[in-house]
Coordinates of C-alpha atoms and ligand atoms in Angstrom, one line a residue:
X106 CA 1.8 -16.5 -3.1
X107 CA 4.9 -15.0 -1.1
X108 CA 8.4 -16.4 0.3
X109 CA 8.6 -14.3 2.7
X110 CA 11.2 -15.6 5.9
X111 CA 9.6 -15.2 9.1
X112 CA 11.0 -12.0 10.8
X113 CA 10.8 -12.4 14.8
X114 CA 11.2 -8.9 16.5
X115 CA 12.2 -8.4 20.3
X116 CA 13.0 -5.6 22.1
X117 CA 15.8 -5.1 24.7
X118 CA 17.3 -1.8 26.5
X119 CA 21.0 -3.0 26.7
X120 CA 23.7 -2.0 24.2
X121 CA 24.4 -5.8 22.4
X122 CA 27.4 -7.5 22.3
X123 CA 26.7 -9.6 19.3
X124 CA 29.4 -12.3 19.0
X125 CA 28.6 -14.4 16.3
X126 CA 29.6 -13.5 12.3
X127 CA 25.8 -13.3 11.6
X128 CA 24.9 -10.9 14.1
X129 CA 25.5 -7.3 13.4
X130 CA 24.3 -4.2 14.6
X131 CA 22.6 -0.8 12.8
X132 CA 23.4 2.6 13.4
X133 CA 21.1 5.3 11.8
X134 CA 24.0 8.2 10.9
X135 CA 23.1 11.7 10.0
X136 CA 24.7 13.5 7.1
X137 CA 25.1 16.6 9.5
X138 CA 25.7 16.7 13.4
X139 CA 25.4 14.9 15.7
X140 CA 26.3 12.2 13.0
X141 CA 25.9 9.0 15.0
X142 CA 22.5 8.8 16.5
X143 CA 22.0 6.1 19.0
X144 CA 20.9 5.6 22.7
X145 CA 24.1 3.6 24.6
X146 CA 26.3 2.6 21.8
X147 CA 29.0 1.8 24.2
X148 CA 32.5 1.8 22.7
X149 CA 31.4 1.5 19.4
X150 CA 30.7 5.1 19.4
X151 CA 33.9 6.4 19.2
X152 CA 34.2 4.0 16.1
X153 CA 30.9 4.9 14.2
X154 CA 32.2 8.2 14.4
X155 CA 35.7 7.9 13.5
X156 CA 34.0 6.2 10.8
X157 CA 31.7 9.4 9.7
X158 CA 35.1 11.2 10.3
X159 CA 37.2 9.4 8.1
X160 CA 34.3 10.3 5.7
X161 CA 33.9 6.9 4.9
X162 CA 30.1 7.4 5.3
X163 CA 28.6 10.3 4.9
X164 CA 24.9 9.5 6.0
X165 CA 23.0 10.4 3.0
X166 CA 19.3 9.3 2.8
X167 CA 19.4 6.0 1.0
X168 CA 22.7 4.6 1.5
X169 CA 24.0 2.1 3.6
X170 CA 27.0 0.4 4.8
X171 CA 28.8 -2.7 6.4
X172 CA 31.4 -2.4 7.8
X173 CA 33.5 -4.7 10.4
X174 CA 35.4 -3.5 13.5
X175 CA 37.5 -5.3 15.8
X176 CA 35.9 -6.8 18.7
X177 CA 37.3 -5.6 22.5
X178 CA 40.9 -6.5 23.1
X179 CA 41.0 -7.4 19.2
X180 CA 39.6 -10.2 19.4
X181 CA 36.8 -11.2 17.2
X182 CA 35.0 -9.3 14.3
X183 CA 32.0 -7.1 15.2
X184 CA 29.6 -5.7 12.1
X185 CA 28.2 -2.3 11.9
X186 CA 25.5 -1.6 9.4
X187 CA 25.5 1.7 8.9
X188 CA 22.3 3.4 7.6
X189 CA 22.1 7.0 6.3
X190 CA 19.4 8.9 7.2
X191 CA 19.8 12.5 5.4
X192 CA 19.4 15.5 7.6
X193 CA 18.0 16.0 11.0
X194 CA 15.6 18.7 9.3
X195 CA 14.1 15.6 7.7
X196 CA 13.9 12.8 10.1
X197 CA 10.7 11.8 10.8
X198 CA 8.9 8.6 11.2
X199 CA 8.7 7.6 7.4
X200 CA 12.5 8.4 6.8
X201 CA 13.2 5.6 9.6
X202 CA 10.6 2.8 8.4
X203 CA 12.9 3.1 4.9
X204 CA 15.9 2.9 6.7
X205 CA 14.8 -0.1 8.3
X206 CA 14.0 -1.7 5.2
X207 CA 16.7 -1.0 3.2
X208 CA 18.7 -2.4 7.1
X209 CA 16.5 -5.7 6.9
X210 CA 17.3 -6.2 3.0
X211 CA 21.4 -5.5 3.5
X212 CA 21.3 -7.8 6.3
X213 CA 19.5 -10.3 4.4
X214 CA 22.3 -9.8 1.4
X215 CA 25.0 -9.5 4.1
X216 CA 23.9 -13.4 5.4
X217 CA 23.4 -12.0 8.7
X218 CA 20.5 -14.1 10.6
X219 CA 20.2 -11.6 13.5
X220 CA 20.5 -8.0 13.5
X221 CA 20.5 -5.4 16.1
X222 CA 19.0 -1.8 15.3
X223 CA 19.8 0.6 17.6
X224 CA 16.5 3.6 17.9
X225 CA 18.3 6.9 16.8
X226 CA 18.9 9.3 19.5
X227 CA 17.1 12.5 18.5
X228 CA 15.8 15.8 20.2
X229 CA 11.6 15.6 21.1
X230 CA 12.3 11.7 20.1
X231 CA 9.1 9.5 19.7
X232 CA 10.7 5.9 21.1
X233 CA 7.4 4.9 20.3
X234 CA 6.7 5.7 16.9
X235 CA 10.1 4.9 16.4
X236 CA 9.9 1.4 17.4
X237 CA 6.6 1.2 15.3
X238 CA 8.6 2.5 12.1
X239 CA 11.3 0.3 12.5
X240 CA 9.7 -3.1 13.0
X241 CA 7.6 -2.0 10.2
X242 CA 10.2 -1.2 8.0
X243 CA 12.2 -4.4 8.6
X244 CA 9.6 -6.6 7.9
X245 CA 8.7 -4.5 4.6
X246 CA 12.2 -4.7 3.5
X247 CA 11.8 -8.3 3.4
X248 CA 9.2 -8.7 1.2
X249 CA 10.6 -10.3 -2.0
X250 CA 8.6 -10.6 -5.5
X251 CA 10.9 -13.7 -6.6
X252 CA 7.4 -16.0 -6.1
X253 CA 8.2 -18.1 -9.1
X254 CA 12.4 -18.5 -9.3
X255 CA 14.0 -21.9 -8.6
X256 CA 15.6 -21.6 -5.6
X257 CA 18.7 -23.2 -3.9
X258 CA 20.1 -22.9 -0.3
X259 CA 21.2 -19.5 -0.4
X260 CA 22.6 -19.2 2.8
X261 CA 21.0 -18.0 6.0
X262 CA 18.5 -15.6 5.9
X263 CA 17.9 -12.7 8.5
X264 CA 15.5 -14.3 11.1
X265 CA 15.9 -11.9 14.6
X266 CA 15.3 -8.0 14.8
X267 CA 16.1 -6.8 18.0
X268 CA 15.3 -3.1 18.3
X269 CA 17.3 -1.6 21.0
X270 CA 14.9 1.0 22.7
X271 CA 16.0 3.2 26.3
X272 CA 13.2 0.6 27.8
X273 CA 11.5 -2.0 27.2
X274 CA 8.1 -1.7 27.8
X275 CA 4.6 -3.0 27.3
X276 CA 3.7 0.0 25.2
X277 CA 6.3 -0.8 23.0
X278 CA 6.0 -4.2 22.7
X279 CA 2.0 -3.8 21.8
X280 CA 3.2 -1.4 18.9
X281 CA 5.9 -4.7 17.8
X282 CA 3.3 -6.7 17.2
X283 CA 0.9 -4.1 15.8
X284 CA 3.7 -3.2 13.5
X285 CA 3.4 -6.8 12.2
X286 CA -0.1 -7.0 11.8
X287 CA -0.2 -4.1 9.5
X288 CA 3.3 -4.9 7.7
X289 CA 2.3 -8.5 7.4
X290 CA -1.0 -6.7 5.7
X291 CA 1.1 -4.7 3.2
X292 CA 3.0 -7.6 2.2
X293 CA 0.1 -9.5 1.6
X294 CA -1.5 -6.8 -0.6
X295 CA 1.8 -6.3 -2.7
X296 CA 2.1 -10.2 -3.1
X297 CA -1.4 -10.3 -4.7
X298 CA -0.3 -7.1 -6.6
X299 CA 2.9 -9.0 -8.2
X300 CA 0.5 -12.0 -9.0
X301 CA 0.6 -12.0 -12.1
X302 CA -2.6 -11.8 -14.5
X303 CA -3.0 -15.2 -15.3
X304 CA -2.9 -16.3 -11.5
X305 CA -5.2 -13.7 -10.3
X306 CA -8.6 -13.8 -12.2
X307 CA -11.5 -12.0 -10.4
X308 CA -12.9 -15.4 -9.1
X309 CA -9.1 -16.3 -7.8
X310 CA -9.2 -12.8 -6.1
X311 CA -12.2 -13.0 -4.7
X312 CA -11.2 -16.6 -3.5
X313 CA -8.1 -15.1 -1.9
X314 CA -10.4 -12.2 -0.3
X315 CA -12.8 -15.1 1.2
X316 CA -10.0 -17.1 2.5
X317 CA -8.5 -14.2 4.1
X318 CA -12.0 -12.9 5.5
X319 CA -12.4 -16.7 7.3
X320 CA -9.2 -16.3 8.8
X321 CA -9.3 -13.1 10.7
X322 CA -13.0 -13.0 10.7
X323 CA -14.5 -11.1 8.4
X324 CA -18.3 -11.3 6.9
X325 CA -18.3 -12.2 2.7
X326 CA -21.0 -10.2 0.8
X327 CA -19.6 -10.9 -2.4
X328 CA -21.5 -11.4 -5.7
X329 CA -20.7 -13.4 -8.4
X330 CA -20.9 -12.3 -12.2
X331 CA -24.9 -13.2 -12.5
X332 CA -25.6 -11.3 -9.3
X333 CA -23.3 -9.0 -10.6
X334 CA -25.3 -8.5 -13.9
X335 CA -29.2 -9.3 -12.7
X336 CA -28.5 -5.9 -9.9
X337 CA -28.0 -3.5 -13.1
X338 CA -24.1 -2.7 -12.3
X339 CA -23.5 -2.1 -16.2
X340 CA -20.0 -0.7 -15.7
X341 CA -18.9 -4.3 -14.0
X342 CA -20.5 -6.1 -16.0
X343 CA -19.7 -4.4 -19.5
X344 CA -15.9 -4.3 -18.5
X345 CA -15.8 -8.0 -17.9
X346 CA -17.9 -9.7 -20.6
X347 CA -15.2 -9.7 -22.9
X348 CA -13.1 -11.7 -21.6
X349 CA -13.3 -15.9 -20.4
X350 CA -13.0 -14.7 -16.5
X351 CA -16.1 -13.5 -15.6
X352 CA -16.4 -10.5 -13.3
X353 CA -17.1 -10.9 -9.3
X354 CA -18.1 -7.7 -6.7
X355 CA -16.0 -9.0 -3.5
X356 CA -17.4 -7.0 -0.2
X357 CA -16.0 -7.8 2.8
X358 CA -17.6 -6.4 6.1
X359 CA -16.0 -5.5 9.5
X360 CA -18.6 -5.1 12.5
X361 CA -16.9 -4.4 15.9
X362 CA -18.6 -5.8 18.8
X363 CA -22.0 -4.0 19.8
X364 CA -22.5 -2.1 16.7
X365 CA -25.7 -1.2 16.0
X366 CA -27.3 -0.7 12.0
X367 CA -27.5 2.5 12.8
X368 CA -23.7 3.2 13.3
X369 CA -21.3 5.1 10.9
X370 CA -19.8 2.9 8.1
X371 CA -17.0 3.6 5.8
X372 CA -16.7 2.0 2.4
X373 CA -13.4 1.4 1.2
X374 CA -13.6 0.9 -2.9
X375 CA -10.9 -0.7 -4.6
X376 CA -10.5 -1.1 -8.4
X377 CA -10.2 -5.0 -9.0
X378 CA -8.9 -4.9 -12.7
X379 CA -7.0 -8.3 -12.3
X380 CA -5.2 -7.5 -15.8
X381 CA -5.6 -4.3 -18.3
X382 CA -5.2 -5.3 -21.8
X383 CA -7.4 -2.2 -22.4
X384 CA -10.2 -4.1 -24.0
X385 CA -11.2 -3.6 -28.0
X386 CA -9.4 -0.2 -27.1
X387 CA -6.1 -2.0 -27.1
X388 CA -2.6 -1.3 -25.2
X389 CA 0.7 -1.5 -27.3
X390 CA 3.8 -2.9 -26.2
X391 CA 5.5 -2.4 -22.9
X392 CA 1.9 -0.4 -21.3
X393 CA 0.8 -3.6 -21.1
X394 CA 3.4 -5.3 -19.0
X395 CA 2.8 -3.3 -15.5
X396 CA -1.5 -4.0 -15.8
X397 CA -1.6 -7.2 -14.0
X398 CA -0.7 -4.0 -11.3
X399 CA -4.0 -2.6 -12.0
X400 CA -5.3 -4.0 -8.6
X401 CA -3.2 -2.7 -6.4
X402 CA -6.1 -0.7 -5.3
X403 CA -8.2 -3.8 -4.5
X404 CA -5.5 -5.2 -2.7
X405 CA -5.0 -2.1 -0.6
X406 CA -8.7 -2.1 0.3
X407 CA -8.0 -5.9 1.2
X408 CA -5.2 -5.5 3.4
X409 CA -6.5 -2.8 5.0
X410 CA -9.7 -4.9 6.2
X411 CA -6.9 -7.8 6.8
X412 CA -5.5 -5.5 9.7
X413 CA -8.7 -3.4 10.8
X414 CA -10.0 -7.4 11.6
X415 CA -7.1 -7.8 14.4
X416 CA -6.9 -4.3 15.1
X417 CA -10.5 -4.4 15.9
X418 CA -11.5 -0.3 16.0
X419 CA -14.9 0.9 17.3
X420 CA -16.0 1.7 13.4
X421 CA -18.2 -0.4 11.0
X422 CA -15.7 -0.5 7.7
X423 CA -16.8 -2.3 4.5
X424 CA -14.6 -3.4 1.3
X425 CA -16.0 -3.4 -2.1
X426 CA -14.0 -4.3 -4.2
X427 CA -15.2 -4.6 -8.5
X428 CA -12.8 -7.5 -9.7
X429 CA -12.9 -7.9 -13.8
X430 CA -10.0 -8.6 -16.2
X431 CA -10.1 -6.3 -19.3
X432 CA -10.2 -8.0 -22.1
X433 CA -10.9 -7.9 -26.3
X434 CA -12.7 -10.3 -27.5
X435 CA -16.0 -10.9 -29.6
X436 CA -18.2 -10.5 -26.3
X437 CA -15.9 -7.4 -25.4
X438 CA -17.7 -3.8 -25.1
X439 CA -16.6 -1.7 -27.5
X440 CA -15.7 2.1 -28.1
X441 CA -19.4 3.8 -29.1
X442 CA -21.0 1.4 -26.7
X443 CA -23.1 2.5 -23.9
X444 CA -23.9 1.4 -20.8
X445 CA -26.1 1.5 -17.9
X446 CA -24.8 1.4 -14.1
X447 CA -25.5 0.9 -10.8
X448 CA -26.8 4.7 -10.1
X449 CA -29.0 4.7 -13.0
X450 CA -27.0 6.8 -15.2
X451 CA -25.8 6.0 -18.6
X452 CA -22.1 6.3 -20.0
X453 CA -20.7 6.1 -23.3
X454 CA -17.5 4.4 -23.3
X455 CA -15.5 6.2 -25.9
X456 CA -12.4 4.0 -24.7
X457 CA -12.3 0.6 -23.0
X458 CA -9.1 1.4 -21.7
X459 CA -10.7 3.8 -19.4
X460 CA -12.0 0.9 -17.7
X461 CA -11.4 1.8 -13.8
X462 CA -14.3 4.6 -13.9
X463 CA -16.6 2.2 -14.8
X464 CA -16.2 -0.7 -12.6
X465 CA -15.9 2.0 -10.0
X466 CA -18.8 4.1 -10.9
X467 CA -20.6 0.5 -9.9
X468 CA -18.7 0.4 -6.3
X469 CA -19.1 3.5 -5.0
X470 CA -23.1 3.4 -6.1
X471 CA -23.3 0.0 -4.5
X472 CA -21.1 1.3 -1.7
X473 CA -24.2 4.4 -1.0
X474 CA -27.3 1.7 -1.5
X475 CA -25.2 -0.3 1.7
X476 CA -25.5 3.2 3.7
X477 CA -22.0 4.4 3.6
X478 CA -21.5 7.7 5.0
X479 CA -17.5 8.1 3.8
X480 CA -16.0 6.9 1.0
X481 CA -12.4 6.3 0.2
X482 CA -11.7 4.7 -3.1
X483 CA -8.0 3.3 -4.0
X484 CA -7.5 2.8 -8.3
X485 CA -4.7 2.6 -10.2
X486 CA -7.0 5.0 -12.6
X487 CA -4.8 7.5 -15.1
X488 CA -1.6 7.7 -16.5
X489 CA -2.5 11.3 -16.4
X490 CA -1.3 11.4 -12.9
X491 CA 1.6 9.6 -13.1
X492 CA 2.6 12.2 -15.3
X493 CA 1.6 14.8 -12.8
X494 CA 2.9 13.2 -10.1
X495 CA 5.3 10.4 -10.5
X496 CA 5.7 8.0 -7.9
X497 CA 6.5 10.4 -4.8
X498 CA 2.8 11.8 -4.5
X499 CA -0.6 10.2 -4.8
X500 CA -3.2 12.4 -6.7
X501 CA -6.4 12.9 -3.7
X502 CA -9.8 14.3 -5.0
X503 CA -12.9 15.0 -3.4
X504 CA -15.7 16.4 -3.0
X505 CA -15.9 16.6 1.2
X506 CA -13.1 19.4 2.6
X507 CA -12.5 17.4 6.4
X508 CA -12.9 14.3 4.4
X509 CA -10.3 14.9 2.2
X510 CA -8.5 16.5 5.5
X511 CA -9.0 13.3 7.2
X512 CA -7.5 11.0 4.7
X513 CA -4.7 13.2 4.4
X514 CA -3.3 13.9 7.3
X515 CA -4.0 10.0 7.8
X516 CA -2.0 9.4 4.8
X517 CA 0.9 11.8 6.2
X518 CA 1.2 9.2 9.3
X519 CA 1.6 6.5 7.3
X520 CA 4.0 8.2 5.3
X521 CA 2.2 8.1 2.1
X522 CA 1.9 11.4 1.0
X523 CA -1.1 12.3 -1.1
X524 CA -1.5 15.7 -3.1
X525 CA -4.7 16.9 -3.7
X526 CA -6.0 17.6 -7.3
X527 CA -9.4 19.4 -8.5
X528 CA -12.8 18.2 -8.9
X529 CA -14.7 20.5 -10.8
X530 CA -17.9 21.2 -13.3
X531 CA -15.1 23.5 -15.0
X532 CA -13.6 20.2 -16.8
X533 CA -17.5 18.9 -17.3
X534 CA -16.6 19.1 -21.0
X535 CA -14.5 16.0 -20.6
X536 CA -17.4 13.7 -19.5
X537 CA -20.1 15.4 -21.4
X538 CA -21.6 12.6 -24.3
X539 CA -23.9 13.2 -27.0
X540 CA -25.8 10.0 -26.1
X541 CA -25.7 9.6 -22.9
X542 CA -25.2 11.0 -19.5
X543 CA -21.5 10.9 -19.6
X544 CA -18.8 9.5 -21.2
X545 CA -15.5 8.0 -20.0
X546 CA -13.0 9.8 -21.7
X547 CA -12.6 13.0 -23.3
X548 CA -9.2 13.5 -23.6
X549 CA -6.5 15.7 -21.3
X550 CA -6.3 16.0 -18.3
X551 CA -7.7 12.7 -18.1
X552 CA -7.0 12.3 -14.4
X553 CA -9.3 15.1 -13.1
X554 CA -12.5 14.2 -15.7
X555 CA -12.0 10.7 -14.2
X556 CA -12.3 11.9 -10.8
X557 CA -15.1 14.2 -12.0
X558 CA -16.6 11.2 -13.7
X559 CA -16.8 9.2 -10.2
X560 CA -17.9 12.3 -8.0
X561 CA -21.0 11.9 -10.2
X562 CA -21.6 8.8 -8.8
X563 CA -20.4 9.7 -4.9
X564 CA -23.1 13.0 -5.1
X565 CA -23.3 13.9 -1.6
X566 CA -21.6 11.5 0.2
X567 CA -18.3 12.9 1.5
X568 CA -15.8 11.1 -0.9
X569 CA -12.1 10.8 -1.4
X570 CA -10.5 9.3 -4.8
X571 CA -7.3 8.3 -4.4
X572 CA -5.5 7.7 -7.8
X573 CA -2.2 5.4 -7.3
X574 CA -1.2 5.0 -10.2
X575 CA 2.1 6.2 -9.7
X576 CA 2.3 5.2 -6.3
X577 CA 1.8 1.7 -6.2
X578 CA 4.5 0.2 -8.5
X579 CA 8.1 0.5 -8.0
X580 CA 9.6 0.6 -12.0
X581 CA 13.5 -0.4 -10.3
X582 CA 15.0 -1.6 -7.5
X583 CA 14.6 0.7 -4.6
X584 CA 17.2 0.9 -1.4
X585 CA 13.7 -0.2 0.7
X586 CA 12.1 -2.3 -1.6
X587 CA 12.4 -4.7 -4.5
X588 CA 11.3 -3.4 -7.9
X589 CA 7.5 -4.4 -7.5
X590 CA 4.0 -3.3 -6.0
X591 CA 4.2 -1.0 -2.6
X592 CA 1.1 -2.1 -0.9
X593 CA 0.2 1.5 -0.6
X594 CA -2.7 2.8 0.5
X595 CA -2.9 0.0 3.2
X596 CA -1.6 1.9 5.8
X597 CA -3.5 5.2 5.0
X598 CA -6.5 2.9 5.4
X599 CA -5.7 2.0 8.8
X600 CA -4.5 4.5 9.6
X601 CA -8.1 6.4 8.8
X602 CA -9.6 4.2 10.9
X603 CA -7.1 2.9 13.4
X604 CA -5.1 6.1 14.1
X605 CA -5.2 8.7 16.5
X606 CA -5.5 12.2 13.6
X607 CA -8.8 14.0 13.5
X608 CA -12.3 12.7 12.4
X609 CA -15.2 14.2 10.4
Ligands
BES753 N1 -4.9 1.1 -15.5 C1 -4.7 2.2 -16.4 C2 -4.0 3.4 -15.8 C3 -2.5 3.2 -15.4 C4 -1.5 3.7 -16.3 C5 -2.1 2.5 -14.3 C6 -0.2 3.5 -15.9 C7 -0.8 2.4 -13.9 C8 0.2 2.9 -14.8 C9 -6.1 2.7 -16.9 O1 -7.1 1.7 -16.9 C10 -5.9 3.2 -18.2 O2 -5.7 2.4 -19.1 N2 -5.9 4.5 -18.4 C11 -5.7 5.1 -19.6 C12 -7.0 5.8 -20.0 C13 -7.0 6.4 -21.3 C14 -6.8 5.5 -22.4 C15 -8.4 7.0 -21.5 C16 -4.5 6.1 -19.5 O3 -4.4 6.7 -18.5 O4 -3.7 6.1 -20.4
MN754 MN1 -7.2 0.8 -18.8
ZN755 ZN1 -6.8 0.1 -15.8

């Protein structure tokens, strides 16, 4: 469920002249020179940077401003939002789409309804990707997590984005409305994300996933929790039976027009853990809180097939994503147990907090019976590499170099940097049981067994893990986004698919 205010973005190539108290216009301004950065400001340059001057901004990365000048002949009040944006050295494409949304979520706290955002005027400029990053941004700024608060007429809310580009042409105005079909993507996924547990039980997601599939046309595969069981996928299965919610495998399938069986397909695998208690193996206190989170991979997976439907690429993509709430309960698995998956092989599950291997060891097996010939898999999996990592970097394994190449440089366009970690027999200690084949957890660093763990079950099919656990959660309030889920990985996704960077 989501609130989200309809953005409508425009495009014009004239400097505006905005008249009206809830019209105001952004400047992006750079901590060093040139300072103001923007194609035909008209006479407001010489105030922005009388402004910068006065050192009443300084244009750091982050920070914002609104400010009000007198109109022409002083008549009238004219707004300036001015937005910080570090550096030259470190513009790119990423530091704009945050600038936008941290624009679009001032504006919306300012009571402006329409605001003008003027592209940046820099050297080797992209207008292009620019445009792209700030209708993006905007409409991610906007997303907003209060779902369940009573509301009252708050005012106006911001309703028009015109981006002033140095023309306005079709190009551009095919990368608008792409821009909204992805961001319109992400803030789907993060609203499912922020559901919270008791909302969003697998057979809810998987209800959501269907509705979603009938509306942009997309083919349902999914199986229920008998299916589920009767196909042997043990590490589904085992993680869901404790609790009342019974476990679902929701695949989605994209087929572009013409494809033939034969074709390429990618498997995009999700973990679907709708809420983490951590089983028998129970979570104390505040851990708990952030698990109804521990979907956010799902809902990338989700949202990426959400876009790749309109987007329509040349590429057969499929979504699999293993939805199961972790719960304790009589019927629960518990720590000794072992269980038998998908693949064939057997793990003893030493913890049932370390959960998201095993509903994933089940997806990317099912995910190799359907053909797949690259994997990309999206969990929330360790606090291991949050740790490593925080939230500035998500943790890429694999076993596949140009693979893992691929995805990166495809999440570096969508400005979701990934860093990539080991997968190694050296850490085979870790996963080694007694009893069975493997076991799910054998203490630190529990990030790489756990991607060890799964490349067990990816063998030789070129593979990428992709833990966001770090990534997909905002703890506070950002300037660009509301403390809540990120939708990331969405965008990497399409990105992958979608984008223009290098292919295995
Ligand atoms: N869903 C959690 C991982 C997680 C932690 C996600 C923090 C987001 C933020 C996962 O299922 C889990 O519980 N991992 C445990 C495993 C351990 C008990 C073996 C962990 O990382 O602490
Ligand atoms: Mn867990
Ligand atoms: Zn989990």
């Amino acid at each position: 469920m989501s609130n989200q205010h309809p953005l409508s973005i425009e495009l014009a190539n004239q400097t505006p002249h905005p008249s009206k108290p809830q019209e105001a216009i952004a400047v992006c301004i750079f901590e060093d020179a040139p300072h103001v950065s923007a194609i035909g400001l008209g006479d407001l340059q010489g105030d922005c940077e009388a402004l910068v001057r006065d050192g009443e901004f300084k244009g750091e990365a982050g920070t914002s401003q609104l400010v009000y000048r007198a109109g022409p002949n002083g008549l009238g009040a004219r707004r300036l939002l001015l937005l910080g944006l570090g550096s030259h050295s470190d513009f790119d494409a990423s530091g704009l789409r945050r600038a936008a949304s941290m624009a679009a979520r001032e504006a919306r706290a300012g009571r402006i309804k329409h605001l003008h955002f003027m592209l940046p005027d820099v050297e080797g400029g992209n207008e292009r990707l620019w445009t792209q990053a700030v209708a993006e941004g905007a409409s991610l700024g906007l997303y907003a997590v209060d779902f369940y608060r009573q509301k009252e007429d708050e005012g106006p809310e911001l309703e028009r984005l015109t981006i002033i580009a140095s023309a306005e042409t079709e190009a551009l105005r095919a990368d608008v409305s792409r821009a909204k079909v992805v961001a319109d993507a992400v803030n789907w996924a993060r609203a499912l994300t922020d559901e919270p547990g008791a909302f969003l039980p697998p057979r809810e997601l998987a209800r959501r996933a269907a509705e979603m599939a009938t509306e942009f046309g997309l083919r349902v595969e999914s199986l229920d929790a008998d299916e589920v069981r009767e196909r042997g996928m043990g590490g589904l299965w085992g993680v869901g039976r404790g609790s009342e919610e019974k476990p679902a495998l929701i695949v989605l399938r994209y087929e572009p027009e013409g494809a033939a069986r034969t074709d390429e397909l990618w498997a995009f695998v999700g973990k679907g853990i709708t809420f983490d208690t951590g089983g028998i193996s129970i979570k104390h206190g505040l851990d708990m809180y952030e698990m109804k989170t521990d979907m956010a991979g799902g809902a990338a997976v989700l949202g990426a097939l959400r876009v790749i439907a309109q987007l329509k690429p040349r590429r057969r993509v499929i979504g699999i994503v293993p939805a199961a709430e972790n719960m304790p309960s009589g019927h629960a698995i518990k720590p000794g147990d072992v269980i038998k998956t998908l693949a064939g092989y057997t793990i003893e599950v030493v913890d049932t907090d370390a959960e998201g291997r095993l509903v994933l060891s089940d997806g990317i097996a099912y995910a190799r019976q359907l053909g797949a010939s690259g994997i990309v898999d999206l969990a929330t999996l360790t606090g291991s590499i949050v740790v490593a990592l925080g939230d500035h970097r998500t943790g890429l394994f694999s076993n596949h170099d140009e693979w893992a190449q691929s995805v990166t440089e495809a999440a570096r366009r969508a400005g979701e940097p990934v860093w990539r970690m080991p997968v190694s027999d050296d850490y085979k200690k870790r996963i080694e049981s007694p009893i069975a084949d493997f076991k799910n957890y054998g203490g630190r660093p529990d990030a790489t067994a756990a991607a060890l763990l799964l490349s067990k079950f990816a063998a030789d099919t070129p593979w990428v893990h992709l833990d966001i656990a770090g990534t997909a959660w905002h703890e506070e309030d950002q300037p660009h986004a509301p403390k809540g889920s990120t939708g990331v990985g969405v965008r990497t996704l399409v990105e992958l698919v979608c984008g223009e960077g290098p292919k295995p």
